[in-house]
PDB file of C-alpha atoms in Angstrom:
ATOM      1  CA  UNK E   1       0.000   0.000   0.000  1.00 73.00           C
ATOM      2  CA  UNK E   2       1.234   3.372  -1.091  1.00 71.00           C
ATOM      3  CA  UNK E   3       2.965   5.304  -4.239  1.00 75.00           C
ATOM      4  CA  UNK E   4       4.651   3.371  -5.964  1.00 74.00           C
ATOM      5  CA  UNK E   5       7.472   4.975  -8.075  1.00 73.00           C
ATOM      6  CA  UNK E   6       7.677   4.223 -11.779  1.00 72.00           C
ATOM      7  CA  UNK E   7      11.261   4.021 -11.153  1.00 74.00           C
ATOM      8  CA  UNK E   8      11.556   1.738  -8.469  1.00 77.00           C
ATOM      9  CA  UNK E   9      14.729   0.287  -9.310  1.00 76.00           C
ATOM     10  CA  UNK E  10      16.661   3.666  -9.397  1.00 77.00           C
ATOM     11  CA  UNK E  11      14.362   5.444  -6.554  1.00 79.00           C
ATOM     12  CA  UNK E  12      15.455   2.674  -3.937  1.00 87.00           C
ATOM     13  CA  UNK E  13      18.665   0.897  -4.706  1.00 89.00           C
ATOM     14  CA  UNK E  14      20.358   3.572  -2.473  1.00 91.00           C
ATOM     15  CA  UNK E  15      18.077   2.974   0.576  1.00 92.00           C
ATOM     16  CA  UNK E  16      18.348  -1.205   0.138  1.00 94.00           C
ATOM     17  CA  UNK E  17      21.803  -0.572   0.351  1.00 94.00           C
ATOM     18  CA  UNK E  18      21.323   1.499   3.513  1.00 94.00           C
ATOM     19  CA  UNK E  19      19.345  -1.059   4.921  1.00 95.00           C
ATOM     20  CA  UNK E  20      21.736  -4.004   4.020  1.00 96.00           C
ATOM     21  CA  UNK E  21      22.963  -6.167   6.915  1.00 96.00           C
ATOM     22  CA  UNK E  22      25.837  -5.132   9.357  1.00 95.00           C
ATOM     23  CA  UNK E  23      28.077  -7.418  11.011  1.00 93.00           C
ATOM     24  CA  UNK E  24      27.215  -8.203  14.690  1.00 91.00           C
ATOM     25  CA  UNK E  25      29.739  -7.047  17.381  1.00 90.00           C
ATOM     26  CA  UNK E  26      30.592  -8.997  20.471  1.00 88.00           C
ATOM     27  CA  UNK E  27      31.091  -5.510  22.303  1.00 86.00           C
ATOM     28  CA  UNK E  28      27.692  -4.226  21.171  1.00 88.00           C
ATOM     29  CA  UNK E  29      24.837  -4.858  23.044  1.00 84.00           C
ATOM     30  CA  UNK E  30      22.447  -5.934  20.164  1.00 89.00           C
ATOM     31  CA  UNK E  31      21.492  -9.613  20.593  1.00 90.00           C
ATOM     32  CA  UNK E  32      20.387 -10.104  17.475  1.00 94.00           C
ATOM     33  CA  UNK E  33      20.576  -7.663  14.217  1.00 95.00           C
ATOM     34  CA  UNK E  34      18.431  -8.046  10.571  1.00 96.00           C
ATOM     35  CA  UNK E  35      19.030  -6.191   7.013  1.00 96.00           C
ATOM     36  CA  UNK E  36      19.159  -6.939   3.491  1.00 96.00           C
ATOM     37  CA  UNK E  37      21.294  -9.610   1.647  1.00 96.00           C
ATOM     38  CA  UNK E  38      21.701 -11.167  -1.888  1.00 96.00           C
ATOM     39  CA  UNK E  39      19.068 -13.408  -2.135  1.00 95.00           C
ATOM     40  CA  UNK E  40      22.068 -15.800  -3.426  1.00 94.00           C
ATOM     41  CA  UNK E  41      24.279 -15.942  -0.727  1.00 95.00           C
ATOM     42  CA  UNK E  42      23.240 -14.683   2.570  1.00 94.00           C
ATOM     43  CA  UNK E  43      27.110 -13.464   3.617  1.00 95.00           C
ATOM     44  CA  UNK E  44      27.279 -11.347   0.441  1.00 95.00           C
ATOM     45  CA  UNK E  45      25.532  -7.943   1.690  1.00 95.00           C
ATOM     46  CA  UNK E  46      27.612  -5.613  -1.348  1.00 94.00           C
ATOM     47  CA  UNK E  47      23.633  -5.202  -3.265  1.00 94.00           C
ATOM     48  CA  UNK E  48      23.771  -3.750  -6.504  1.00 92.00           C
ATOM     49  CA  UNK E  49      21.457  -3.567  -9.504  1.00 92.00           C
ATOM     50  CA  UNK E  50      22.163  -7.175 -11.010  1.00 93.00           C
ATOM     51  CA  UNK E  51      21.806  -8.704  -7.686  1.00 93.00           C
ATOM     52  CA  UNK E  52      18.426  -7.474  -6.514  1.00 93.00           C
ATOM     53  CA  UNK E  53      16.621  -6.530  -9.674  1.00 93.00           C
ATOM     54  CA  UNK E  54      15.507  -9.164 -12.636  1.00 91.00           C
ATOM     55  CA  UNK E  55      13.009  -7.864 -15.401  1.00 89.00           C
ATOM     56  CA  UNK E  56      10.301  -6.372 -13.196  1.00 90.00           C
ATOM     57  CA  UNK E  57      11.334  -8.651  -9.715  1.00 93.00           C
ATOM     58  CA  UNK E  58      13.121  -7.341  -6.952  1.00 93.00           C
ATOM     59  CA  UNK E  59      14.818 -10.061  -5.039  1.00 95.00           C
ATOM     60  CA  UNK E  60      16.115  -9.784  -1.743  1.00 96.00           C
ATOM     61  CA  UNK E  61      17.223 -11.576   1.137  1.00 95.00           C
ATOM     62  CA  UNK E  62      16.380 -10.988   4.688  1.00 96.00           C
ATOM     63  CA  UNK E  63      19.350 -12.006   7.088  1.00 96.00           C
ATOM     64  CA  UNK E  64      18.899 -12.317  10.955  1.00 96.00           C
ATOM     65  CA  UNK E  65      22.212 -13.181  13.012  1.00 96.00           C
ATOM     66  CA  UNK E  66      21.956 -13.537  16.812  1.00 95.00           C
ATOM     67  CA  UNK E  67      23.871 -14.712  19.613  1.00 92.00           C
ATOM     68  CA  UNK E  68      23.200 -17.836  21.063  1.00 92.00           C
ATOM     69  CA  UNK E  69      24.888 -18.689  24.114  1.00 91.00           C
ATOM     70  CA  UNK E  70      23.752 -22.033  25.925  1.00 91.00           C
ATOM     71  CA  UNK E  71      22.338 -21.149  29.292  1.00 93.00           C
ATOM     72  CA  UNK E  72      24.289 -23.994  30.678  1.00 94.00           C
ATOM     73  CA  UNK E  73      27.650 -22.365  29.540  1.00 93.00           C
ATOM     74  CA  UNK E  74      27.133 -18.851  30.270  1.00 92.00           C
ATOM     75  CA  UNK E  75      26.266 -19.834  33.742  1.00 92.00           C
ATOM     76  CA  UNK E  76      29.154 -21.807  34.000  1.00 94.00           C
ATOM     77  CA  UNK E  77      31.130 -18.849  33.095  1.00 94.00           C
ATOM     78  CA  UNK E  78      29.160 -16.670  34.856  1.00 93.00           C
ATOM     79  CA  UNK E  79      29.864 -18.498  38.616  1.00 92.00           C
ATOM     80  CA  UNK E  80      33.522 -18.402  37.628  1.00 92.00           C
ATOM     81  CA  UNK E  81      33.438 -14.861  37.098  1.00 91.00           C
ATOM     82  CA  UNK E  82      32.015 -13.963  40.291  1.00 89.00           C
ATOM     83  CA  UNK E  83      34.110 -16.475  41.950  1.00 89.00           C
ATOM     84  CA  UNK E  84      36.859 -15.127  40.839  1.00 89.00           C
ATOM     85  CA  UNK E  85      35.445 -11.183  41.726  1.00 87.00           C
ATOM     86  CA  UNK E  86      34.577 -12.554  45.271  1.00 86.00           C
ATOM     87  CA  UNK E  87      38.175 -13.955  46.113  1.00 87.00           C
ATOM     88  CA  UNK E  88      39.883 -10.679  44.554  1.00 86.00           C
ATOM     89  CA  UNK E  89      37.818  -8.183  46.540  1.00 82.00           C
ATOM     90  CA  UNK E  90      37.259 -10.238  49.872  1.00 83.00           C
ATOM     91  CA  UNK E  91      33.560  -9.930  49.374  1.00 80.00           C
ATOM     92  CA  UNK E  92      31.010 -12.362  50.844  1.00 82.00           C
ATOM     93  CA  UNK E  93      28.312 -11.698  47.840  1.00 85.00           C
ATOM     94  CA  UNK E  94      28.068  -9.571  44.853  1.00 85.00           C
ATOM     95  CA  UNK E  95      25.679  -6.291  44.854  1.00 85.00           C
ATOM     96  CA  UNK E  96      22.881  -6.539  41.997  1.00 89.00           C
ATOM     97  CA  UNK E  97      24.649  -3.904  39.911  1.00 90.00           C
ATOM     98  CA  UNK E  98      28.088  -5.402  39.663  1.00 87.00           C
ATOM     99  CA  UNK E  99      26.228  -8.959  39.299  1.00 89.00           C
ATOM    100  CA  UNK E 100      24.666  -7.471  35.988  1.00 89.00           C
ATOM    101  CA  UNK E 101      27.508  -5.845  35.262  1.00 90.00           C
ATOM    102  CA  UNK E 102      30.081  -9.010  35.249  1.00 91.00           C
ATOM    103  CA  UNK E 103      26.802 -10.834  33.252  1.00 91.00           C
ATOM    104  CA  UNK E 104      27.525  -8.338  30.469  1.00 89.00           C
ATOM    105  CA  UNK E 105      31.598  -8.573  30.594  1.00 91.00           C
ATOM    106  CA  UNK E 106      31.096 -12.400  30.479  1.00 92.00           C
ATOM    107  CA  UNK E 107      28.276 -12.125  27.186  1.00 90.00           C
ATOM    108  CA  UNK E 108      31.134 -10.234  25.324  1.00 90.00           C
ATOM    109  CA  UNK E 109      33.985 -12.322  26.486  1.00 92.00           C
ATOM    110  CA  UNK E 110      31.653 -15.272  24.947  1.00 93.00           C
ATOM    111  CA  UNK E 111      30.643 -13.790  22.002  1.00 91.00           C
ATOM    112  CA  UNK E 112      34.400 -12.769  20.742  1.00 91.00           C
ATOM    113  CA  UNK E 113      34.344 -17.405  21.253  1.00 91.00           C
ATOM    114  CA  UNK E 114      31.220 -17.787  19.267  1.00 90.00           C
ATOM    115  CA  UNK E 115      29.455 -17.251  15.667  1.00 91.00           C
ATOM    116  CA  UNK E 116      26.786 -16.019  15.652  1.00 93.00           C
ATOM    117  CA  UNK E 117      23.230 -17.697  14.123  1.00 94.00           C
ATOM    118  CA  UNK E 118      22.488 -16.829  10.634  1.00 95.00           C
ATOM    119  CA  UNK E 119      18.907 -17.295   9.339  1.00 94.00           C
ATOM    120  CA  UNK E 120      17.791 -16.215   5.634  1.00 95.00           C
ATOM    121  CA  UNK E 121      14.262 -15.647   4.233  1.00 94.00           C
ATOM    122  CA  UNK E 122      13.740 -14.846   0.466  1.00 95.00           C
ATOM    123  CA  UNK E 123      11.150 -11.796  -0.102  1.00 94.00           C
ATOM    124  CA  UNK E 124      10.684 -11.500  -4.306  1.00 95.00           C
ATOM    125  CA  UNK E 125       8.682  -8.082  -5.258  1.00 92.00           C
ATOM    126  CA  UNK E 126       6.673  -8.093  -8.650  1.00 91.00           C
ATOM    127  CA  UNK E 127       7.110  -4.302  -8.960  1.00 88.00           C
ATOM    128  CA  UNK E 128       4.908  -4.586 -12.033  1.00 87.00           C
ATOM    129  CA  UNK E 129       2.073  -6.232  -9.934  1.00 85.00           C
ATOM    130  CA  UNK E 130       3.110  -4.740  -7.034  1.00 85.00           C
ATOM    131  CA  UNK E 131       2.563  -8.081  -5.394  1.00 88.00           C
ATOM    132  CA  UNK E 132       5.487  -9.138  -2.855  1.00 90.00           C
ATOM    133  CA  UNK E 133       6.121 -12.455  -1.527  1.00 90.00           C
ATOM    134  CA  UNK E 134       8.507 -13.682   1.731  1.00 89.00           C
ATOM    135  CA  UNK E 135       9.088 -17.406   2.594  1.00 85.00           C
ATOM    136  CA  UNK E 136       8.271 -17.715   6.636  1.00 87.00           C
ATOM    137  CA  UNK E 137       6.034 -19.070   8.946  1.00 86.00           C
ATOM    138  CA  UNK E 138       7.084 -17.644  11.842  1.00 90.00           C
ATOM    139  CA  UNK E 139       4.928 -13.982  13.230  1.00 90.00           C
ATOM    140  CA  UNK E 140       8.125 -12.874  14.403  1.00 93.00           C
ATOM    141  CA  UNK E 141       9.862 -12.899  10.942  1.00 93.00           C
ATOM    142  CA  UNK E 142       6.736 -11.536   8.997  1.00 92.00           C
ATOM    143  CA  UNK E 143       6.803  -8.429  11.708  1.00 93.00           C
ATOM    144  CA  UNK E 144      10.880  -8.157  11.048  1.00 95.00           C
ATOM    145  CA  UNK E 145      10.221  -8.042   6.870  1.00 93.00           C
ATOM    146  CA  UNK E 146       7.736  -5.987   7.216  1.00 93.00           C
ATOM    147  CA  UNK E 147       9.747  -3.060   9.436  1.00 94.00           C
ATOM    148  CA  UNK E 148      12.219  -3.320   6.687  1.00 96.00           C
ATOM    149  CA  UNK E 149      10.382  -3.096   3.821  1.00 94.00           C
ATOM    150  CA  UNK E 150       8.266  -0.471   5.038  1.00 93.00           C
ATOM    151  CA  UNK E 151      11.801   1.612   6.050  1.00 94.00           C
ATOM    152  CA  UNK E 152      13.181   0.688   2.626  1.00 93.00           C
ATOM    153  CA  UNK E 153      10.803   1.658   0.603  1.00 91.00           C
ATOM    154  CA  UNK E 154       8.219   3.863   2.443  1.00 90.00           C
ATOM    155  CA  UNK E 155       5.127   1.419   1.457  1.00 89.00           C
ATOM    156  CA  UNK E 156       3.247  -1.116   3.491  1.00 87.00           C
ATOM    157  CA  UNK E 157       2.700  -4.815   3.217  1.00 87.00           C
ATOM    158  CA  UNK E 158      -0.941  -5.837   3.055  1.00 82.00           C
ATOM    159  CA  UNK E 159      -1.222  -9.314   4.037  1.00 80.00           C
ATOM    160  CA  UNK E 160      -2.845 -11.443   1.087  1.00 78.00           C
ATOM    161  CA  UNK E 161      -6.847 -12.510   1.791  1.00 78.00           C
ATOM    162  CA  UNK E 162      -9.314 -13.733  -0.286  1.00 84.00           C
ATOM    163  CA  UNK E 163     -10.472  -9.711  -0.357  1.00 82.00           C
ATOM    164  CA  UNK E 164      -7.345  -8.615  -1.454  1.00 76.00           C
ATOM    165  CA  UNK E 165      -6.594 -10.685  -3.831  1.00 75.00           C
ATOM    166  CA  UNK E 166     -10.168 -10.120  -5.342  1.00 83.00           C
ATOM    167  CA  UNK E 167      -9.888  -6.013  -4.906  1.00 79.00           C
ATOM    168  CA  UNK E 168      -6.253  -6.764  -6.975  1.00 73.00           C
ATOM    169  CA  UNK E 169      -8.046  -9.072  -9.644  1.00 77.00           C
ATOM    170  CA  UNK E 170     -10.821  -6.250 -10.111  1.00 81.00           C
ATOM    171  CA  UNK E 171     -13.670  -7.861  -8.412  1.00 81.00           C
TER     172      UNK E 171
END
């Protein structure tokens, strides 16, 4: 839903490319970050015009990485850490504040250990029908495509229904 420009291809290859995936950093907070990728290889984020745009499709990739650390091991870490905080300070416990604190030094010190998850769903635009399609199940990756579609290109998915689909056929 919205204007549509005739030019779609040259009107918002700059902001797909704005939106494109970034790297996750262990020293970041994020726990999880999504943007766009070559629907072809979900590492290769460098979008240009051959990549996302075939006759009148635009096709796209939507990767999600996120940090998954097993409970079991971060709490193993974890009691180390404030082990190891309790002998150097003489301290009988560990104050709320520094205990969230020392959670967050041990997350990083994991995550500069780990790889992140990488998850990929395929979203192909008929820009001539204006009719786009995304391959998930899941609520919580519809609600992710549709935040960045609707910041790449300023329109908003309608989900398909019988009454859409007959308002698009003309009935």
């Amino acid at each position: 839903a919205g204007d549509v420009p005739d030019d779609i291809a040259g009107a918002s290859l700059k902001r797909i490319r704005s939106n494109a995936f970034r790297d996750l950093v262990p020293e970041e907070d994020d726990a999880s970050r999504h943007g766009w990728c070559s629907i072809q290889d979900p590492m290769d984020v460098d979008l240009d015009h051959e990549k996302v745009f075939w006759n009148e499709y635009l096709s796209l990739g939507m990767r999600i990485d996120t940090w998954v650390i097993p409970k079991p091991l971060l709490t193993a870490h974890l009691r180390t850490a404030e082990a190891a905080m309790l002998e150097r300070k003489g301290m009988e416990r560990i104050g709320k504040k520094a205990k969230a604190e020392l959670k967050l030094m041990v997350l990083r010190k994991l995550r500069r250990q780990l790889v992140p998850s990488t998850k990929s769903v395929d979203l192909v635009w008929n820009t001539r029908t204006h009719v786009a399609c995304f391959f998930s199940q899941s609520a919580r990756i519809h609600l992710l495509v549709q935040e960045l579609f609707e910041k790449t290109f300023g329109l908003r998915l309608v989900p398909e229904s019988p009454g859409t689909a007959a308002e698009r056929w003309g009935f």
